[in-house]
XYZ file of C-alpha atoms in Angstrom:
728
model
C -22.671 11.901 -11.743
C -20.759 11.484 -8.684
C -17.125 13.474 -9.120
C -15.384 11.617 -6.018
C -17.702 9.144 -4.089
C -17.224 5.693 -5.732
C -13.940 6.563 -7.397
C -10.562 5.136 -6.267
C -8.930 8.084 -4.201
C -5.406 7.993 -2.628
C -5.315 8.839 0.820
C -5.087 12.829 1.428
C -3.089 12.104 4.534
C -0.698 9.630 2.537
C 2.222 11.941 2.026
C 2.136 13.229 5.774
C 2.153 9.790 7.056
C 5.235 8.501 4.896
C 7.091 11.611 5.620
C 6.842 11.792 9.168
C 4.689 15.092 8.937
C 1.784 13.277 10.761
C 2.010 13.572 14.485
C 1.258 10.416 16.645
C 0.684 10.866 20.262
C 4.187 10.529 21.769
C 5.856 12.830 19.035
C 4.231 16.130 20.168
C 6.958 18.336 21.332
C 6.211 19.860 24.620
C 8.947 22.076 26.499
C 10.297 20.890 29.895
C 8.639 17.351 29.885
C 9.366 14.974 32.110
C 9.132 11.027 31.391
C 7.254 8.428 33.140
C 7.855 4.885 33.208
C 5.482 2.232 34.690
C 6.264 -0.556 37.385
C 3.813 -3.245 37.078
C 2.592 -6.017 39.819
C 4.103 -9.547 39.634
C 1.274 -11.242 41.551
C -2.302 -11.739 40.290
C -4.331 -11.029 43.394
C -3.377 -9.767 47.036
C -2.135 -6.419 48.356
C 1.198 -4.552 48.371
C 2.512 -4.676 52.140
C 5.653 -2.615 51.520
C 7.045 -0.604 48.452
C 10.492 0.680 48.941
C 11.111 3.551 46.254
C 14.394 5.063 48.019
C 16.838 3.682 45.891
C 15.125 4.646 42.791
C 14.459 8.386 43.911
C 18.231 8.602 44.772
C 18.891 7.847 41.062
C 20.174 10.348 38.497
C 17.332 12.207 36.924
C 14.506 11.033 38.969
C 11.963 13.687 39.930
C 9.492 11.463 41.764
C 8.166 7.915 42.157
C 4.402 7.711 42.373
C 2.846 4.832 44.345
C -0.471 4.336 46.323
C 0.999 6.081 49.279
C 1.729 9.460 47.805
C -0.189 9.660 44.478
C -2.802 12.440 43.763
C -6.588 11.184 44.239
C -8.325 9.780 41.077
C -12.089 9.184 41.203
C -14.067 8.899 44.288
C -12.777 7.457 47.469
C -14.360 4.199 48.170
C -16.979 4.539 50.973
C -16.167 3.713 54.678
C -15.898 -0.063 55.009
C -15.942 -0.797 51.350
C -13.115 -2.656 49.849
C -11.533 -0.521 47.212
C -11.928 -1.538 43.507
C -9.351 -1.001 40.689
C -11.034 1.707 38.702
C -8.130 4.167 39.036
C -4.626 3.549 39.151
C -2.310 3.820 42.225
C -5.366 4.371 44.560
C -4.894 1.585 47.004
C -2.754 -1.328 47.945
C -4.944 -3.645 46.233
C -3.621 -5.862 43.426
C -6.314 -7.255 40.999
C -4.058 -8.786 38.236
C -0.537 -9.787 37.163
C 0.736 -6.833 35.237
C -1.492 -4.224 37.006
C 0.370 -0.546 37.433
C 1.776 -0.330 41.140
C 4.225 2.735 40.451
C 5.010 5.408 38.145
C 8.582 6.622 37.948
C 8.935 9.995 36.692
C 12.473 11.328 35.529
C 14.231 13.917 33.115
C 14.847 11.260 30.394
C 13.059 8.039 29.286
C 16.279 5.927 30.126
C 16.712 7.421 33.548
C 12.917 6.791 34.536
C 13.148 3.078 33.021
C 16.359 2.354 34.888
C 14.949 3.607 38.210
C 11.712 1.495 37.638
C 13.883 -1.424 38.094
C 15.123 -0.435 41.329
C 11.659 -0.206 43.127
C 11.176 -3.057 45.502
C 7.743 -4.445 46.258
C 6.556 -7.031 49.002
C 3.299 -8.584 48.462
C 0.658 -10.637 50.625
C -0.343 -12.802 47.590
C -3.948 -14.380 48.065
C -5.245 -17.414 45.991
C -6.091 -16.478 42.165
C -7.927 -17.924 39.205
C -7.144 -16.813 35.828
C -8.523 -20.007 33.938
C -12.074 -19.405 32.533
C -12.408 -23.122 32.121
C -12.648 -23.775 35.819
C -15.218 -21.058 36.602
C -17.973 -22.011 33.714
C -20.593 -22.728 36.395
C -20.308 -19.200 38.041
C -20.823 -17.417 34.929
C -23.634 -14.819 34.882
C -26.155 -14.319 32.045
C -25.450 -11.369 30.068
C -28.134 -8.772 30.647
C -28.339 -7.918 26.830
C -28.915 -11.646 25.651
C -31.188 -11.992 22.595
C -34.412 -13.234 23.267
C -35.122 -16.964 22.659
C -37.404 -18.025 19.835
C -39.796 -20.715 19.718
C -39.256 -24.090 21.854
C -35.570 -25.149 20.932
C -35.486 -28.056 23.479
C -38.555 -29.626 21.911
C -37.568 -28.983 18.427
C -34.043 -30.373 18.973
C -35.593 -33.630 20.372
C -37.689 -34.128 17.423
C -35.150 -33.099 14.814
C -33.824 -36.452 12.677
C -30.326 -35.044 12.358
C -28.179 -33.225 15.014
C -24.704 -32.109 15.388
C -23.481 -30.793 18.655
C -19.877 -29.433 19.375
C -17.560 -27.202 21.707
C -15.590 -24.412 20.309
C -12.672 -22.664 21.888
C -10.892 -19.347 21.062
C -7.944 -18.406 23.547
C -7.384 -14.775 24.661
C -6.081 -12.606 21.630
C -4.354 -9.176 21.895
C -4.358 -6.146 19.797
C -0.955 -5.221 18.922
C -1.112 -1.944 16.899
C 2.084 -0.576 15.643
C 1.758 2.563 17.911
C 2.194 1.902 21.505
C -0.317 3.704 23.858
C 0.672 7.079 25.065
C -0.377 10.055 26.601
C 1.389 13.636 27.175
C -0.287 15.978 29.773
C 0.150 19.298 30.769
C -1.551 21.958 32.791
C -2.108 25.728 32.553
C -3.666 27.011 35.609
C -6.764 24.763 36.036
C -6.853 23.975 32.141
C -5.689 20.468 31.161
C -4.462 19.644 27.700
C -3.828 16.044 27.127
C -2.363 14.164 23.727
C -3.638 10.741 24.023
C -3.904 7.839 21.689
C -7.808 7.136 21.669
C -10.651 6.312 19.610
C -13.063 8.845 21.000
C -11.701 12.009 22.558
C -14.982 13.136 24.183
C -15.089 9.773 26.229
C -11.456 10.397 27.485
C -12.571 13.967 28.272
C -15.379 12.822 30.605
C -13.364 10.037 32.041
C -10.604 12.698 33.244
C -13.196 15.044 34.374
C -14.389 12.271 36.672
C -11.011 11.038 37.648
C -9.543 14.398 38.431
C -12.436 16.327 39.749
C -12.507 19.192 37.221
C -15.253 20.174 34.799
C -15.059 18.693 31.538
C -14.826 22.149 29.672
C -11.322 22.404 31.347
C -10.146 19.407 29.459
C -8.809 19.455 25.951
C -8.014 15.984 24.453
C -6.220 15.767 21.279
C -5.608 12.606 19.146
C -5.116 13.585 15.162
C -3.431 10.493 14.270
C -3.877 6.832 15.731
C -1.450 4.036 14.747
C -3.846 1.236 14.771
C -6.044 0.469 17.508
C -9.369 -1.476 16.399
C -10.777 -1.504 19.747
C -7.666 -1.187 21.983
C -8.473 2.475 22.562
C -12.117 2.532 22.579
C -12.452 2.610 26.511
C -10.411 5.161 28.261
C -7.426 3.318 29.339
C -5.620 4.036 32.780
C -2.548 5.989 31.603
C -4.205 9.142 30.512
C -5.531 9.780 34.318
C -2.253 8.655 35.809
C -0.095 11.068 33.216
C -2.491 13.922 34.024
C -2.248 13.311 37.852
C 1.502 13.191 37.658
C 1.481 16.441 35.537
C -0.941 18.382 38.075
C 1.255 17.031 40.886
C 4.620 17.844 39.525
C 3.190 20.942 37.900
C 5.128 20.321 34.695
C 4.274 18.226 31.616
C 4.381 14.533 31.655
C 4.726 11.966 28.934
C 4.063 8.149 29.345
C 4.428 5.544 26.685
C 3.691 1.677 27.043
C 6.387 -0.919 26.433
C 5.407 -3.553 24.087
C 5.107 -5.813 27.187
C 3.110 -3.232 29.128
C 0.279 -3.161 26.157
C -0.604 -6.898 27.063
C -1.991 -5.553 30.460
C -2.797 -2.083 29.513
C -5.722 -1.747 27.244
C -8.035 -4.892 27.256
C -7.919 -7.857 24.845
C -10.443 -10.219 22.797
C -11.873 -12.410 25.716
C -11.261 -16.108 25.988
C -14.336 -17.945 24.754
C -16.073 -21.367 25.060
C -19.043 -22.053 22.669
C -21.400 -25.096 22.726
C -23.523 -25.154 19.489
C -26.149 -27.562 18.917
C -28.052 -27.551 15.516
C -31.100 -29.949 14.652
C -32.621 -30.072 11.096
C -35.072 -32.181 9.102
C -33.830 -35.001 6.646
C -33.424 -32.162 3.752
C -31.282 -29.840 5.880
C -33.811 -27.373 6.976
C -32.887 -25.871 10.288
C -35.502 -26.757 13.092
C -33.365 -25.635 16.041
C -30.298 -23.784 16.886
C -28.685 -23.641 20.519
C -25.991 -21.501 21.077
C -24.491 -21.108 24.181
C -21.141 -19.201 24.662
C -19.011 -18.164 27.655
C -16.334 -15.442 28.217
C -14.144 -14.127 30.907
C -14.330 -11.004 32.465
C -12.334 -9.369 35.374
C -12.889 -9.717 38.875
C -13.742 -5.723 39.157
C -15.725 -4.788 35.991
C -18.279 -6.634 33.955
C -17.666 -6.794 30.189
C -19.440 -8.464 27.353
C -18.639 -8.565 23.978
C -22.120 -9.744 23.045
C -20.631 -13.012 21.422
C -23.998 -14.276 20.179
C -25.629 -11.057 19.050
C -25.706 -11.593 15.243
C -25.809 -15.357 15.172
C -29.517 -15.094 15.554
C -29.878 -13.074 12.598
C -28.203 -15.270 10.228
C -30.367 -18.387 9.107
C -34.180 -18.820 9.116
C -34.573 -20.989 12.154
C -37.941 -21.044 13.970
C -36.524 -22.326 17.300
C -33.329 -20.526 18.743
C -31.690 -19.740 21.834
C -28.133 -18.114 22.040
C -27.315 -17.229 25.604
C -23.986 -15.575 26.633
C -22.617 -16.037 30.095
C -19.805 -14.114 31.437
C -17.452 -15.425 34.319
C -15.081 -13.214 36.347
C -11.217 -14.282 36.698
C -8.283 -12.469 37.947
C -7.175 -10.931 34.711
C -7.273 -7.279 33.595
C -10.818 -6.345 31.833
C -11.199 -7.421 28.161
C -12.385 -5.083 25.529
C -13.465 -5.002 22.140
C -11.249 -6.265 19.306
C -11.955 -5.790 15.466
C -15.446 -7.604 14.733
C -15.994 -8.055 18.670
C -18.257 -10.827 19.379
C -19.226 -11.622 15.768
C -15.982 -13.064 14.578
C -15.968 -15.564 17.861
C -19.690 -16.250 17.508
C -19.623 -16.917 13.963
C -16.294 -19.213 14.047
C -18.499 -21.404 16.184
C -21.669 -21.228 14.227
C -20.034 -21.423 10.708
C -17.800 -24.473 11.877
C -21.047 -26.346 13.269
C -22.813 -25.565 9.966
C -19.828 -27.163 8.168
C -20.198 -30.271 10.410
C -23.921 -30.388 9.606
C -23.176 -30.449 5.996
C -21.067 -33.298 6.289
C -23.733 -35.067 8.645
C -26.311 -34.540 5.968
C -23.643 -35.576 3.150
C -24.788 -31.977 1.244
C -22.616 -29.022 -0.001
C -21.720 -26.682 2.658
C -22.726 -23.847 0.346
C -26.040 -25.645 -0.659
C -26.762 -26.012 3.121
C -26.672 -22.168 3.602
C -28.828 -21.620 0.602
C -31.400 -23.985 2.105
C -31.423 -22.000 5.193
C -31.227 -18.415 3.713
C -33.193 -15.821 5.671
C -35.228 -13.723 3.472
C -36.487 -11.437 6.387
C -34.734 -10.851 9.497
C -35.408 -14.004 11.757
C -35.297 -12.145 14.982
C -37.497 -9.304 14.410
C -39.480 -10.624 11.375
C -38.791 -7.123 9.635
C -37.560 -6.927 6.097
C -33.953 -6.110 5.345
C -33.346 -2.500 4.290
C -30.907 -4.308 1.754
C -29.344 -7.757 1.478
C -27.345 -9.124 -1.298
C -25.816 -12.179 0.459
C -27.088 -14.516 -1.923
C -25.401 -12.785 -4.781
C -22.020 -13.019 -2.624
C -22.455 -16.795 -2.422
C -23.164 -17.020 -6.304
C -20.298 -14.700 -7.277
C -17.858 -16.129 -4.754
C -18.627 -19.776 -5.672
C -18.222 -18.742 -9.365
C -15.042 -16.950 -8.876
C -13.517 -19.673 -6.591
C -14.367 -22.685 -8.944
C -16.430 -24.159 -5.883
C -18.318 -26.318 -8.425
C -14.872 -28.347 -8.902
C -14.891 -29.048 -5.093
C -14.730 -32.907 -4.186
C -16.891 -33.129 -0.995
C -14.880 -36.005 0.526
C -12.131 -34.981 2.980
C -8.578 -35.667 1.990
C -9.452 -36.222 -1.692
C -7.860 -33.180 -3.317
C -3.958 -33.011 -3.621
C -1.263 -30.831 -4.921
C 1.670 -33.349 -5.267
C 2.053 -34.530 -1.604
C 0.253 -31.469 -0.227
C -3.407 -31.976 0.979
C -5.823 -29.231 -0.556
C -8.734 -28.138 1.401
C -11.666 -25.669 0.380
C -13.942 -24.166 2.737
C -16.569 -21.357 3.210
C -18.247 -19.335 5.681
C -20.623 -16.498 5.956
C -20.112 -13.152 7.623
C -22.487 -10.692 9.296
C -21.988 -7.286 11.062
C -24.538 -4.491 11.973
C -24.923 -1.517 9.483
C -25.129 1.077 12.345
C -25.367 4.786 12.332
C -24.853 6.969 15.354
C -25.697 10.556 16.328
C -22.811 12.660 14.890
C -21.959 16.471 14.248
C -19.720 18.158 11.891
C -18.765 21.692 11.190
C -18.062 23.068 7.507
C -17.012 26.677 6.733
C -17.222 27.623 2.843
C -15.048 30.744 1.957
C -15.652 33.078 -0.874
C -12.363 32.123 -2.386
C -13.592 28.606 -2.972
C -11.899 26.589 -0.099
C -13.698 25.042 2.807
C -12.633 23.714 6.140
C -14.423 20.880 7.902
C -14.042 19.386 11.209
C -15.566 16.747 13.383
C -14.009 15.073 16.567
C -14.032 11.623 15.177
C -10.644 9.563 14.972
C -8.803 7.774 12.206
C -7.275 4.639 13.461
C -6.195 3.949 9.699
C -9.327 3.085 7.617
C -8.996 6.402 5.803
C -11.263 8.826 7.704
C -9.461 11.891 6.648
C -10.095 10.876 2.930
C -13.398 9.936 2.837
C -14.587 12.955 4.797
C -12.829 15.231 2.360
C -14.374 13.453 -0.598
C -17.792 13.680 0.754
C -17.230 17.357 1.665
C -15.836 17.853 -2.040
C -18.664 15.898 -3.545
C -21.390 18.014 -1.877
C -19.551 21.620 -2.035
C -18.525 20.867 -5.751
C -15.013 21.600 -4.733
C -11.709 19.844 -5.726
C -10.158 17.642 -3.134
C -7.141 19.883 -2.422
C -9.770 22.883 -1.589
C -11.118 20.894 1.245
C -9.191 20.736 4.626
C -10.657 18.008 7.108
C -9.553 18.135 10.580
C -10.454 15.505 13.367
C -9.511 14.189 16.771
C -9.946 17.254 19.257
C -12.633 18.036 21.763
C -12.750 21.826 20.254
C -14.524 20.180 17.497
C -18.004 19.012 17.029
C -19.062 15.796 18.996
C -18.601 12.651 17.047
C -18.986 8.833 18.283
C -16.112 6.739 18.938
C -14.418 5.126 15.828
C -15.687 1.715 16.496
C -18.501 -0.419 15.197
C -17.756 0.294 11.671
C -20.130 3.226 11.898
C -17.775 6.228 11.206
C -18.571 6.872 7.474
C -22.351 6.490 7.853
C -22.336 8.671 11.313
C -19.921 11.402 10.498
C -20.150 11.336 6.724
C -23.906 12.101 7.003
C -23.087 15.098 9.274
C -20.610 16.232 6.765
C -23.118 15.757 3.732
C -25.909 17.517 5.811
C -23.695 20.574 6.694
C -22.601 20.785 2.897
C -26.258 20.704 1.572
C -27.319 23.170 4.256
C -24.777 25.534 3.133
C -26.010 25.039 -0.434
C -29.508 25.928 0.736
C -28.101 29.031 2.366
C -26.351 29.947 -0.880
C -29.514 29.803 -2.918
C -31.361 32.069 -0.440
C -28.616 34.603 -0.950
C -28.638 34.264 -4.647
C -32.444 34.749 -4.641
C -32.125 38.019 -2.919
C -31.391 39.362 -6.409
C -34.725 39.309 -8.072
C -33.157 38.851 -11.447
C -31.562 35.401 -10.119
C -32.037 32.663 -12.863
C -32.745 30.239 -9.617
C -35.766 32.007 -8.620
C -38.511 29.636 -7.650
C -36.155 26.645 -7.412
C -35.860 24.334 -4.614
C -32.813 23.867 -2.441
C -32.874 20.123 -3.295
C -32.809 21.111 -7.013
C -29.543 22.819 -7.046
C -26.134 21.716 -6.553
C -22.587 23.479 -6.074
C -20.084 22.671 -8.765
C -16.781 24.179 -9.713
C -17.679 27.758 -7.963
C -21.158 27.904 -9.484
C -24.726 26.965 -7.961
C -26.823 25.542 -10.656
C -29.883 23.584 -11.305
C -29.243 19.928 -11.274
C -29.124 18.640 -15.208
C -29.560 22.394 -16.132
C -26.149 24.119 -16.165
C -27.556 26.968 -17.997
C -29.427 28.181 -14.788
C -26.735 28.923 -12.621
C -24.872 31.868 -10.486
C -21.173 32.382 -9.719
C -21.007 31.835 -5.886
C -18.181 34.102 -5.449
C -20.166 37.057 -6.956
C -23.250 36.028 -4.786
C -20.939 36.278 -1.661
C -19.331 39.672 -2.672
C -22.765 41.106 -3.460
C -24.187 39.982 -0.245
C -21.139 41.176 1.923
C -20.541 37.366 2.891
C -16.967 36.172 3.366
C -17.860 32.856 4.667
C -20.450 30.593 5.623
C -20.337 28.237 8.578
C -22.843 25.284 9.231
C -22.598 22.739 12.252
C -24.936 19.994 11.351
C -26.249 17.289 13.597
C -26.993 14.012 12.024
C -29.073 11.090 13.517
C -30.627 7.891 12.303
C -33.771 8.394 10.406
C -37.054 7.252 12.071
C -37.400 5.246 8.687
C -34.964 2.819 9.778
C -36.852 1.550 12.590
C -39.106 -0.456 10.215
C -36.044 -2.512 8.803
C -33.312 -4.622 9.776
C -30.066 -3.439 8.585
C -27.043 -5.597 8.295
C -23.979 -5.945 6.213
C -23.102 -9.524 4.814
C -20.371 -11.244 3.180
C -18.976 -14.661 1.930
C -15.650 -16.177 2.277
C -14.054 -18.900 0.029
C -10.455 -20.225 1.064
C -8.135 -22.690 0.049
C -5.519 -24.123 2.348
C -2.741 -26.628 1.522
C -1.579 -28.787 4.336
C 1.780 -30.630 4.614
C 0.797 -34.057 5.951
C 4.398 -34.659 7.651
C 4.621 -31.269 9.093
C 1.053 -30.259 9.923
C 1.814 -26.720 8.431
C -1.196 -24.945 7.040
C -0.673 -22.297 4.320
C -3.931 -20.134 3.233
C -3.103 -19.985 -0.402
C -6.046 -18.332 -1.765
C -8.916 -16.185 -0.337
C -11.986 -14.878 -2.252
C -14.054 -12.573 -0.047
C -17.304 -11.099 -1.536
C -18.731 -8.034 0.792
C -22.238 -6.472 0.411
C -22.085 -3.265 2.378
C -24.055 -0.685 0.686
C -22.500 1.898 -1.537
C -18.565 1.731 -1.593
C -17.479 5.616 -1.415
C -13.641 4.811 -1.789
C -13.004 1.339 -3.487
C -9.186 1.808 -3.019
C -9.234 2.076 0.641
C -12.328 -0.218 0.967
C -10.385 -3.225 -0.607
C -7.437 -2.472 1.760
C -9.716 -2.642 4.688
C -11.091 -6.179 3.760
C -7.651 -7.658 2.811
C -6.620 -6.199 6.380
C -9.600 -8.234 7.643
C -8.506 -11.348 5.899
C -5.055 -10.882 7.139
C -6.346 -10.551 10.756
C -8.626 -13.567 10.372
C -5.720 -15.714 9.049
C -3.703 -14.659 12.274
C -6.505 -15.624 14.534
C -7.242 -18.923 12.779
C -3.461 -20.211 12.525
C -1.314 -18.047 14.916
C -2.607 -15.775 17.558
C -2.785 -16.791 21.401
C -2.148 -15.110 24.484
C -0.589 -17.829 26.885
C -1.266 -17.359 30.487
C 0.606 -19.263 33.198
C -2.166 -20.146 35.487
C 0.070 -20.495 38.322
C 1.188 -17.097 38.307
C -1.407 -15.279 36.327
C 1.287 -13.851 34.345
C 1.056 -13.536 30.493
C 4.000 -15.449 29.160
C 4.218 -14.221 25.710
C 3.643 -10.281 26.196
C 5.823 -9.584 23.224
C 5.979 -9.679 19.377
C 8.507 -12.317 19.407
C 6.264 -15.145 20.940
C 2.799 -13.754 20.204
C 2.546 -14.658 16.728
C 0.973 -12.521 13.991
C 0.888 -13.066 10.218
C 3.865 -12.008 8.282
C 4.335 -11.287 4.439
C 5.272 -14.906 3.900
C 2.084 -15.991 5.526
C -0.143 -14.073 2.949
C -0.736 -15.247 -0.552
C -3.516 -14.386 -3.006
C -6.559 -12.391 -1.535
C -9.150 -11.014 -3.660
C -11.721 -8.959 -2.450
C -14.987 -8.225 -4.176
C -17.917 -5.783 -3.470
C -21.587 -6.500 -4.285
C -22.880 -2.884 -4.157
C -26.323 -2.376 -2.552
C -28.597 0.581 -3.362
C -29.858 1.048 0.246
C -31.850 4.380 0.746
C -32.875 3.430 4.256
C -29.657 2.692 6.036
C -28.336 6.316 6.077
C -28.211 9.178 3.362
C -25.032 8.136 1.826
C -26.205 4.543 1.500
C -22.962 3.172 3.166
C -22.771 0.257 5.797
C -19.937 -0.585 7.994
C -17.203 -2.988 6.371
C -14.002 -2.505 8.846
C -14.945 -5.398 10.963
C -17.020 -7.429 8.591
C -13.927 -8.302 6.392
C -12.475 -10.708 9.198
C -15.811 -12.156 10.538
C -15.990 -15.390 8.470
C -12.387 -16.145 7.975
C -11.392 -18.113 10.862
C -14.291 -20.444 10.278
C -13.579 -20.672 6.677
C -10.058 -21.728 7.248
C -11.066 -24.267 9.919
C -13.478 -25.764 7.248
C -10.864 -25.781 4.678
C -8.445 -27.606 6.969
C -11.123 -30.189 7.818
C -11.831 -30.669 4.125
C -7.968 -30.975 3.538
C -7.275 -33.313 6.506
C -10.416 -34.798 7.600
C -9.459 -33.467 11.146
C -12.185 -30.927 12.703
C -10.062 -28.560 14.931
C -12.515 -26.759 17.272
C -9.957 -25.038 19.256
C -8.174 -22.082 17.749
C -5.342 -21.466 16.723
C -5.035 -24.534 14.327
C -1.370 -24.967 14.875
C 0.906 -27.943 13.553
C 0.612 -30.368 16.782
C -3.134 -30.210 16.581
C -3.166 -31.571 13.213
C -0.232 -34.021 13.507
């Protein structure tokens, strides 16, 4: 019987977060720190012909103004005759996007640095630029990791009696986490310590070693708390190298913090996507062909793909399929991964098209999905390690009251408001990455656990404490878990919803190894009641090592450790995905049912009710898990109805780089949201039986909302966000 796993558990770091004890990157106190403020380019492409820093340098408190003319070297110099690329900041006079850093003003105070930054004068030689993906679709390159086509989609489409074809568009979306990106860097001789807002301390360490030309072992990256990121800190951003370079040149600590506006070109974004979907079925609605062609932008200097069509190939049983992604370069900063990358964009198009198909066939949208339900992975033909999507559909429809839905658009009302009911499916990978954890168990019955993972908000501190306490037989307050430091064992980035499966498996493995070592120590005493018992048959509980289900056969752990002269036991455990996984396809699934109310005079849409059902293996902490899913729904509402980064293509500048004009949901936008889990007993996926859920929660939401809006109004909006003017 589990003591903690599966039980609602409040955050172990909750009090630290609400009392201000939890330190975020910019809050570390470093003596004699200088403050850096960025100057950004105002053209999208070209070169800097002159940069005048004299007035800025003569201003009170200014220590130095770094530009490409005097900055320390970062990365390798371009080979002779090669054009410089923008891989490291302040390394050439080239400008690759509007909002690129072109100077760093360092001063004694933040206010002095910000004031002086406004006095830097720059002259440019601008070149023609293009920031509009729609105009370069013909130049798009096929993504190298595209899913393989199945069957003969062209022939199958031609033969299909029922066809729908449509194009869907998603604008650029920006992560706007509460904590702005920041770094504080200081050198002690040739040793660098850097506090950075990151989702992977080890990748920042590697990045800085390359950029600064120093051994990785000389660099310590620290990131104990991250105030939201969800992809914005997966890749090393440009500011840590800039901060470390400035600190090395000035021989003193330097702190750089983005402003809200600087965040819009400082860490990537969800790319602009254009998708063309064609579905062909027989008269009964069974899919014969699925062609899903996606395009999105990258920058002119770096290839990036969010694998938009990666999961759409595994959703429905369809013998003939092609889902190519093509990527085109424009003069913007490089995109990056943003919560549910690829999946939420790809599924918006596929699930909207499925709804259009249901109307073409005059059958219920849920019925259409059941007709095309995939019992095995349509891509590989492998069985699923577990798949409870059918149960998600059944439970969601029952809870929502789907059977009372009138199929006809504009047929349901609440007073003068049009009522719409829509649904969609969601899918995400159930991934596990190699990870390591260190566990130290002490004779006084306390334990320390460490792994260089991250906690961007999902509750990593809590779930790792729960796992350690469960397998060491301790109370939560006897376990101390630490993360976010390159002095700890290596862990993967916190992304892809794989942290619990990866790092959690390592913590479990270390705890079980300690159990086995204690058994070996206990059995040095020939009179031990555990003689001849296998390590897999014993457990630690409340200070005793005992045979599972036979508590009478036990020894006191503290006594065993005292007798053998052991003060503590430390184990570092490396966990990897099991070879067994290769025989199966592993995915997490879900179903979303959404109600909207639309004012026909104003075109305003309110999402009044959401029921989200999720099947993602075992739920270790239901309290945190429901919170994760609700957060995913809220983000999906923002993506569907509000979020869009507006680019002025004449200048290549982002016109709404602030939270006044980049709209995200507020409390008044959010009504009833219910999240339900269908637990799966999956022994294949990882030892804990968990699947990722952090991204899954938003995957089907934008499509479900668009489908509900169509049901309410009879208008099919294929371009997000669904704003009032599109409905009027």
